[in-house]
mmCIF file with all atom_site columns, C-alpha atoms in Angstrom:
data_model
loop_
_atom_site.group_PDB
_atom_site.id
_atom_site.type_symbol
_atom_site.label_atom_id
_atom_site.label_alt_id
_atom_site.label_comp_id
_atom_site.label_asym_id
_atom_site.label_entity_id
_atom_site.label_seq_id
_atom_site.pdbx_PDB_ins_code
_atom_site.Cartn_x
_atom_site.Cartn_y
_atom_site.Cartn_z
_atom_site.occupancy
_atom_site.B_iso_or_equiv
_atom_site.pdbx_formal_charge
_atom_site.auth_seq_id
_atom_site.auth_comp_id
_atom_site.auth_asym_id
_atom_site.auth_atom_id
_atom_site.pdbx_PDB_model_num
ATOM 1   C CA . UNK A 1 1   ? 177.247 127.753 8.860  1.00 75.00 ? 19  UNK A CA 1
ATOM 2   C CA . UNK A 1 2   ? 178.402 130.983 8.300  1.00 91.00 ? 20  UNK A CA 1
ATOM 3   C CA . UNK A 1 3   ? 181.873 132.339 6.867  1.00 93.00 ? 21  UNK A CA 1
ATOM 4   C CA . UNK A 1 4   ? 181.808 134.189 10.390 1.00 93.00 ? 22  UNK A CA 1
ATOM 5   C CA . UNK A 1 5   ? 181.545 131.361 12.179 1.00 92.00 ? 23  UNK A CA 1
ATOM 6   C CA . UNK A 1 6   ? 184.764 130.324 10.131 1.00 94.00 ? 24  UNK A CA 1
ATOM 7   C CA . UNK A 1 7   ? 186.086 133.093 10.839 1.00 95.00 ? 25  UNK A CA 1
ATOM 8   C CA . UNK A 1 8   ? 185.865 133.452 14.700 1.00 94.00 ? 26  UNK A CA 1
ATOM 9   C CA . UNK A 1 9   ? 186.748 130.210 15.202 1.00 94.00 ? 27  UNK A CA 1
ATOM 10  C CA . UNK A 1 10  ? 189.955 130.999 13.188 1.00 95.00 ? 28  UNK A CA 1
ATOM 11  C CA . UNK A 1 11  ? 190.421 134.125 15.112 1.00 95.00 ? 29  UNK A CA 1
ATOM 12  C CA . UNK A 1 12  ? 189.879 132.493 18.571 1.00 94.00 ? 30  UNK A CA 1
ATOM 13  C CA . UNK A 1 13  ? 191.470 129.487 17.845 1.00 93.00 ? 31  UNK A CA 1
ATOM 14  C CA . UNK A 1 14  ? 194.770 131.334 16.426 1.00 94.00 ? 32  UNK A CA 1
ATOM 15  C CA . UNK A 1 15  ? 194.624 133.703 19.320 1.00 94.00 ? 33  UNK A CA 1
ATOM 16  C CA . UNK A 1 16  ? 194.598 130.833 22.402 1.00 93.00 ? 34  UNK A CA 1
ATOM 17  C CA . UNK A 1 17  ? 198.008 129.195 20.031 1.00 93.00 ? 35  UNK A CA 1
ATOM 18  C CA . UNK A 1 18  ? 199.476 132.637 19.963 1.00 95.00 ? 36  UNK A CA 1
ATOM 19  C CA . UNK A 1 19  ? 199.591 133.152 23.465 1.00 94.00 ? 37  UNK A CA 1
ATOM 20  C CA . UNK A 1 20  ? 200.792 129.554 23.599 1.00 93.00 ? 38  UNK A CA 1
ATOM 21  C CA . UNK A 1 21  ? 203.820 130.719 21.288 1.00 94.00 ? 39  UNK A CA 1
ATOM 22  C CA . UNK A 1 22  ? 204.610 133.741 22.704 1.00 95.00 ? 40  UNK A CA 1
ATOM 23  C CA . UNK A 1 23  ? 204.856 132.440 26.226 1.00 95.00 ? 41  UNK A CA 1
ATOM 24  C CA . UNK A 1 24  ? 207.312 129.304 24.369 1.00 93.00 ? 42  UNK A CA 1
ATOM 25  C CA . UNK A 1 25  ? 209.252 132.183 23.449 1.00 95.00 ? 43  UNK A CA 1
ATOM 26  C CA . UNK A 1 26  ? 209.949 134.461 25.953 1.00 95.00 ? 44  UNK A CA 1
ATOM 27  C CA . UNK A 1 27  ? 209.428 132.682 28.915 1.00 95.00 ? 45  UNK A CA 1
ATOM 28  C CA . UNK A 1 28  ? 211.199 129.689 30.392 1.00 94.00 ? 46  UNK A CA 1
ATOM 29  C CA . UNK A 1 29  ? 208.264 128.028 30.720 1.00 93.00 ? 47  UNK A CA 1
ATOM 30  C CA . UNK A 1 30  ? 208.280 123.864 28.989 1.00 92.00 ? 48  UNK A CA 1
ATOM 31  C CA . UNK A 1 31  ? 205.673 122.811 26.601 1.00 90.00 ? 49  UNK A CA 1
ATOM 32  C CA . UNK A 1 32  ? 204.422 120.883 29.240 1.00 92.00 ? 50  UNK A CA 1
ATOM 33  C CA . UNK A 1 33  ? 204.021 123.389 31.761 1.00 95.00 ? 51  UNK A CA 1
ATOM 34  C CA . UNK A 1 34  ? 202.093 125.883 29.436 1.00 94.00 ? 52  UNK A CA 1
ATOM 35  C CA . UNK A 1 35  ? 199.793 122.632 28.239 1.00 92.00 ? 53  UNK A CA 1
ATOM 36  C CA . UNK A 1 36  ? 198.934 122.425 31.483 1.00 93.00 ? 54  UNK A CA 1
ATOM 37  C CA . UNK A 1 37  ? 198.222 125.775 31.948 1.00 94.00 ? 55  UNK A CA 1
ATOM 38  C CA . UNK A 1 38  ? 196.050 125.815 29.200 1.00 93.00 ? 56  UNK A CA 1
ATOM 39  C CA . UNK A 1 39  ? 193.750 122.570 30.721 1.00 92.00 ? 57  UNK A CA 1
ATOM 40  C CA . UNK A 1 40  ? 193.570 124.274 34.503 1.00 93.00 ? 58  UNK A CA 1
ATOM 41  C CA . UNK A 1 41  ? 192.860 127.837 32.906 1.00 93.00 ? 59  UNK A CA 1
ATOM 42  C CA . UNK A 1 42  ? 189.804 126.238 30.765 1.00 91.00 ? 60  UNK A CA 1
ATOM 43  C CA . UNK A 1 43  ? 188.830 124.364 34.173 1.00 90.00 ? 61  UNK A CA 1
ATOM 44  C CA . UNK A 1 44  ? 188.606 127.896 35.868 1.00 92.00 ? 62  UNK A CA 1
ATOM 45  C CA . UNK A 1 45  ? 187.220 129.461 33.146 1.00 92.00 ? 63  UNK A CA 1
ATOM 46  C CA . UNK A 1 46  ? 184.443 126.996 32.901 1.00 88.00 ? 64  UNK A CA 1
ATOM 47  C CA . UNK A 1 47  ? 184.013 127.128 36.603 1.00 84.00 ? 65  UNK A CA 1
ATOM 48  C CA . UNK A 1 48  ? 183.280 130.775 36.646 1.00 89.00 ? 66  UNK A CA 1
ATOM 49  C CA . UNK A 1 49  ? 180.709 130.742 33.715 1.00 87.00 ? 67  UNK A CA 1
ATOM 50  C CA . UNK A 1 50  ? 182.772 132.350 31.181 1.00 92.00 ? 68  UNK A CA 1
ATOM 51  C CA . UNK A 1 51  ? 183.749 129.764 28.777 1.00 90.00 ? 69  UNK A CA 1
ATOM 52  C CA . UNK A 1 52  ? 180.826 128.435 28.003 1.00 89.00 ? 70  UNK A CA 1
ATOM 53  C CA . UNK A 1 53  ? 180.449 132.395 26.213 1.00 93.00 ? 71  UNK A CA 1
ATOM 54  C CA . UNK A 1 54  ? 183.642 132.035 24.531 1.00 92.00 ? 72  UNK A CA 1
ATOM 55  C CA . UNK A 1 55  ? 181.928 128.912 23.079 1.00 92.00 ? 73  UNK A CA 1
ATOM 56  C CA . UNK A 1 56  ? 179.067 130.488 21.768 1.00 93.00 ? 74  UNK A CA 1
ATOM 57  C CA . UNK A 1 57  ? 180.580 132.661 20.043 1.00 94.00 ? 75  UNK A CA 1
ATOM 58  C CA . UNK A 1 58  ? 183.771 130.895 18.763 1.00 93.00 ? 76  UNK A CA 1
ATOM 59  C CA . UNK A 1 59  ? 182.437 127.248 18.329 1.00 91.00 ? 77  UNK A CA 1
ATOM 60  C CA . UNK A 1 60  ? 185.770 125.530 17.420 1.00 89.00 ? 78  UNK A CA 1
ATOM 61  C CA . UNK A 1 61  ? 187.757 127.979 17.792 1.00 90.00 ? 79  UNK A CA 1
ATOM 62  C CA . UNK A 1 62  ? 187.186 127.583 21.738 1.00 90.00 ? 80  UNK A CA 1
ATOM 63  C CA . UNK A 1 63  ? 186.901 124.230 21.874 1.00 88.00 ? 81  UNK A CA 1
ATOM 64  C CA . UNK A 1 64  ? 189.090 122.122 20.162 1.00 86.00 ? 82  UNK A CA 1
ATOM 65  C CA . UNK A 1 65  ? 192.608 123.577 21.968 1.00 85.00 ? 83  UNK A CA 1
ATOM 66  C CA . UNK A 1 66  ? 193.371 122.467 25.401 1.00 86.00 ? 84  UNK A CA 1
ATOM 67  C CA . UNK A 1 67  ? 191.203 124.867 27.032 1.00 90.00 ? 85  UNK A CA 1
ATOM 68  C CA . UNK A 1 68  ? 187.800 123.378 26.015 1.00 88.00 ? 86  UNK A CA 1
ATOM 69  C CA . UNK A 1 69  ? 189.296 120.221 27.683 1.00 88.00 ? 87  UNK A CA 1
ATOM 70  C CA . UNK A 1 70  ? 189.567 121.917 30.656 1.00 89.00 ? 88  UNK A CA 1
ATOM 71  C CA . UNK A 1 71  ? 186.140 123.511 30.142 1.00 89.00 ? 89  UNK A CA 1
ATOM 72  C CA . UNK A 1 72  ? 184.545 120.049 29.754 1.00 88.00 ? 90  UNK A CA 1
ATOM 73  C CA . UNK A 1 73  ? 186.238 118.881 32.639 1.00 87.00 ? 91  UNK A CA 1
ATOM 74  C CA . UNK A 1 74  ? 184.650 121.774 34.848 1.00 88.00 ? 92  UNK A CA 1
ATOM 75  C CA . UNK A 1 75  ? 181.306 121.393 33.142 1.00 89.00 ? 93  UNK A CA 1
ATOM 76  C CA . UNK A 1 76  ? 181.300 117.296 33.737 1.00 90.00 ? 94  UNK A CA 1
ATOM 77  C CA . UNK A 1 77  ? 182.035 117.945 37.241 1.00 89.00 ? 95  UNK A CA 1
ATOM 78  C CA . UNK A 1 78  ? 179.037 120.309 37.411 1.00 89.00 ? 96  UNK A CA 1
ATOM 79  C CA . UNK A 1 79  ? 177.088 117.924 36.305 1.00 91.00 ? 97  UNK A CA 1
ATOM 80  C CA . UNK A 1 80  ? 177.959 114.759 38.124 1.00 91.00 ? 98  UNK A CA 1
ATOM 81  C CA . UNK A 1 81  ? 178.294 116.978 41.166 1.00 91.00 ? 99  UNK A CA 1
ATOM 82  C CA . UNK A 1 82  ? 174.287 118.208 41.047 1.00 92.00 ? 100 UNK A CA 1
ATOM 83  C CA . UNK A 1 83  ? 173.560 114.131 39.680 1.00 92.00 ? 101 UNK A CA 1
ATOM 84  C CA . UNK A 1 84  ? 175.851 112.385 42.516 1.00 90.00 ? 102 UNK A CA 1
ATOM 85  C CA . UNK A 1 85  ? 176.368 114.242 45.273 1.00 90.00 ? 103 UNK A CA 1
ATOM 86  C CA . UNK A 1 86  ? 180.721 114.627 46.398 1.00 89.00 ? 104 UNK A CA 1
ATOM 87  C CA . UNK A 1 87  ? 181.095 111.657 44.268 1.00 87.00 ? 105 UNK A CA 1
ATOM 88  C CA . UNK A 1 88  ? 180.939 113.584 41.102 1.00 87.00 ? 106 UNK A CA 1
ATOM 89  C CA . UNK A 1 89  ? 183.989 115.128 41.896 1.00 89.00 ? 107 UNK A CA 1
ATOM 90  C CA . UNK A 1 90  ? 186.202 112.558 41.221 1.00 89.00 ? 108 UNK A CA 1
ATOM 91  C CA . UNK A 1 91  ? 183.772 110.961 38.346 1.00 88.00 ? 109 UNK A CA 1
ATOM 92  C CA . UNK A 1 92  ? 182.291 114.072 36.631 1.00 88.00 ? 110 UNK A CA 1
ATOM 93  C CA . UNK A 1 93  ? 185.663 114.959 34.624 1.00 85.00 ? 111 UNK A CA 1
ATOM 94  C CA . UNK A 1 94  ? 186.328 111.555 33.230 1.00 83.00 ? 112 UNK A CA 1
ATOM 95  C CA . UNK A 1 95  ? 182.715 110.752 31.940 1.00 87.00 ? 113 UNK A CA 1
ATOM 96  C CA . UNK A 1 96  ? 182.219 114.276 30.232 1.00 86.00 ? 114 UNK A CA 1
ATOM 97  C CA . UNK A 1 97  ? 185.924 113.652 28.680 1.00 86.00 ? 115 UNK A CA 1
ATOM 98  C CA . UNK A 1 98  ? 186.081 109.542 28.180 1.00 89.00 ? 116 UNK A CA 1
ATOM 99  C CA . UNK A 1 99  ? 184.863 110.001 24.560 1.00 88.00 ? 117 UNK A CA 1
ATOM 100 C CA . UNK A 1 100 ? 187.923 112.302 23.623 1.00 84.00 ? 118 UNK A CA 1
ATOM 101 C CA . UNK A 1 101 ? 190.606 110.492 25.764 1.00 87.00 ? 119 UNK A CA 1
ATOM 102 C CA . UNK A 1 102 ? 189.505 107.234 23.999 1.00 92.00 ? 120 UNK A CA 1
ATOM 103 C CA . UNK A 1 103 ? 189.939 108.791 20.694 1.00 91.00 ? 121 UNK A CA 1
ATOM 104 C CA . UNK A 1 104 ? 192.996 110.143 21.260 1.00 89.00 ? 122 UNK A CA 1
ATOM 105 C CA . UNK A 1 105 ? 194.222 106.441 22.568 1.00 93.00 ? 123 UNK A CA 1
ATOM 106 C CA . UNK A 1 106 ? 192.643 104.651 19.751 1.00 96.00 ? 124 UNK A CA 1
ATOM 107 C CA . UNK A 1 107 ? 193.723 107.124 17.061 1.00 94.00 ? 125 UNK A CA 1
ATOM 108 C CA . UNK A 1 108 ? 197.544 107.178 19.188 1.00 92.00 ? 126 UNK A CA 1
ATOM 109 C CA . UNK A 1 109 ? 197.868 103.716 18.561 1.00 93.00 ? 127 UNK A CA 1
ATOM 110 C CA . UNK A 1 110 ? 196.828 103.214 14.856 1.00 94.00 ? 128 UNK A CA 1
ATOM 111 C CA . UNK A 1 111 ? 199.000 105.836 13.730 1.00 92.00 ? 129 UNK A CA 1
ATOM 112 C CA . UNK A 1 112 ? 202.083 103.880 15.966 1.00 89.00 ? 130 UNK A CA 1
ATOM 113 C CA . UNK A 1 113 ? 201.267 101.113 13.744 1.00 91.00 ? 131 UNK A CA 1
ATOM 114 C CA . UNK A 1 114 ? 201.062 101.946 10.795 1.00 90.00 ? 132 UNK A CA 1
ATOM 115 C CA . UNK A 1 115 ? 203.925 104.703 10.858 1.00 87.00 ? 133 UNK A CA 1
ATOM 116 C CA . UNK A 1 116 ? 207.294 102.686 10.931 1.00 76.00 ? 134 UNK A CA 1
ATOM 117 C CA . UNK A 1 117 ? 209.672 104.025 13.706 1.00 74.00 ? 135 UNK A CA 1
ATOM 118 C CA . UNK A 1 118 ? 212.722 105.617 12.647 1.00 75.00 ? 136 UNK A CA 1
ATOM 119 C CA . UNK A 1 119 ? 216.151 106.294 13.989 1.00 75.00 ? 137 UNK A CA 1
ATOM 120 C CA . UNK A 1 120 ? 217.216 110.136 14.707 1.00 71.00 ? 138 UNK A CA 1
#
């Protein structure tokens, strides 16, 4: 690796949670709401062929925000789509992303135990 490839990824990555910010400030959009604007815009993106580029050239930086999960939703329903027919529609997103979500949940519930809850 490369300190480019540090630095794009920085870049790219800083840029996507910019956008995130700016639209938390002067919009009256929730959290939630942008979140999920950031998973469906990946999806399209990664639909249409583009995100895969902004991979390439940002590693990280592309894939680790919300985005990429909506990228490698689109690209595991590519996949199971040209594998399984229709049926890879509704299976396609959950095998490309099961690794990740199962993380998440494992990771989730280790730090709820071992963090001890505390009163506001």
């Amino acid at each position: 690796m490369e300190l480019m490839d540090f630095v794009k990824a920085f870049v790219v990555g800083g840029l996507i949670c910019v956008v995130g910010q700016i639209l938390i400030d002067k919009t009256s959009l929730t959290p939630a709401r942008i979140l999920t604007g950031y998973v469906v815009t990946g999806v399209i993106l990664g639909a249409v062929g583009l995100y895969p580029m902004l991979v390439d050239f940002a590693g990280a930086g592309a894939t680790v925000p919300l985005t990429g999960f909506g990228n490698s939703l689109a690209a595991g329903v590519r996949e199971a789509v040209a594998k399984f027919g229709w049926l890879g529609v509704f299976t396609g997103g959950l095998s490309a992303c099961a690794a990740g979500i199962a993380a998440a949940i494992l990771f989730s519930l280790l730090a709820a135990l071992f963090s001890g809850p505390k009163d506001k």
